[in-house]
């Protein structure tokens, strides 16, 4: 995936958002694996994070939306 070039300020914001999302994803995966007695090493995660993200995105995309919105 190629990112569109942006101004320096907006590019910095994009990097912060990506970093935050990666950190959240890593923490959630680490907790899920810990419950199964497994471990995730950050170097391995960092090398494959885009594949993990795409798999999660595809899974969520296939889920059925709620019939009634939350109130």
C-alpha positions in Angstrom: 0.0 0.0 0.0 1.5 3.3 -1.1 0.7 6.4 1.1 -0.2 9.7 -0.6 2.4 12.4 0.0 1.1 15.1 2.4 2.4 18.2 4.0 4.9 17.8 6.8 2.4 18.6 9.6 -0.2 16.2 8.3 2.4 13.5 7.5 3.5 13.7 11.2 -0.1 13.3 12.3 -0.5 10.3 10.0 2.7 8.7 11.5 1.3 9.2 15.0 -2.0 7.6 14.1 -0.3 4.6 12.4 2.0 4.2 15.4 -0.9 4.4 17.9 -2.9 1.8 15.9 0.1 -0.5 15.7 0.6 -0.2 19.4 -3.0 -1.0 20.2 -3.0 -3.9 17.8 0.2 -5.3 19.3 -1.2 -5.1 22.9 -4.5 -6.8 21.9 -2.7 -9.6 20.1 -0.2 -10.0 23.0 -3.1 -10.4 25.4 -5.0 -12.8 23.2 -2.0 -15.0 22.8 -1.1 -14.8 26.5 -4.5 -16.3 27.3 -3.5 -19.3 25.1 -0.1 -19.5 26.7 1.7 -18.1 23.6 3.9 -15.1 23.1 4.2 -12.6 20.3 7.6 -10.9 19.8 7.6 -7.4 18.5 10.1 -7.9 15.7 8.0 -10.7 14.3 4.8 -8.5 14.7 6.5 -5.5 13.1 7.5 -7.6 10.1 4.0 -8.9 9.5 1.7 -6.2 10.9 0.2 -5.2 7.5 -0.9 -8.8 6.9 -2.4 -9.1 10.4 -4.2 -5.8 9.9 -5.6 -6.9 6.5 -6.8 -10.2 7.9 -8.6 -8.4 10.8 -10.1 -5.9 8.4 -11.4 -8.6 6.1 -12.9 -10.5 9.0 -14.6 -7.4 10.3 -15.8 -6.5 6.8 -17.6 -9.9 6.6 -19.4 -9.4 9.9 -23.1 -8.6 9.8 -24.0 -5.1 11.0 -26.2 -4.7 13.9 -29.9 -4.4 13.2 -30.6 -1.7 15.8 -28.1 1.0 16.5 -26.9 1.3 20.1 -28.6 4.0 22.2 
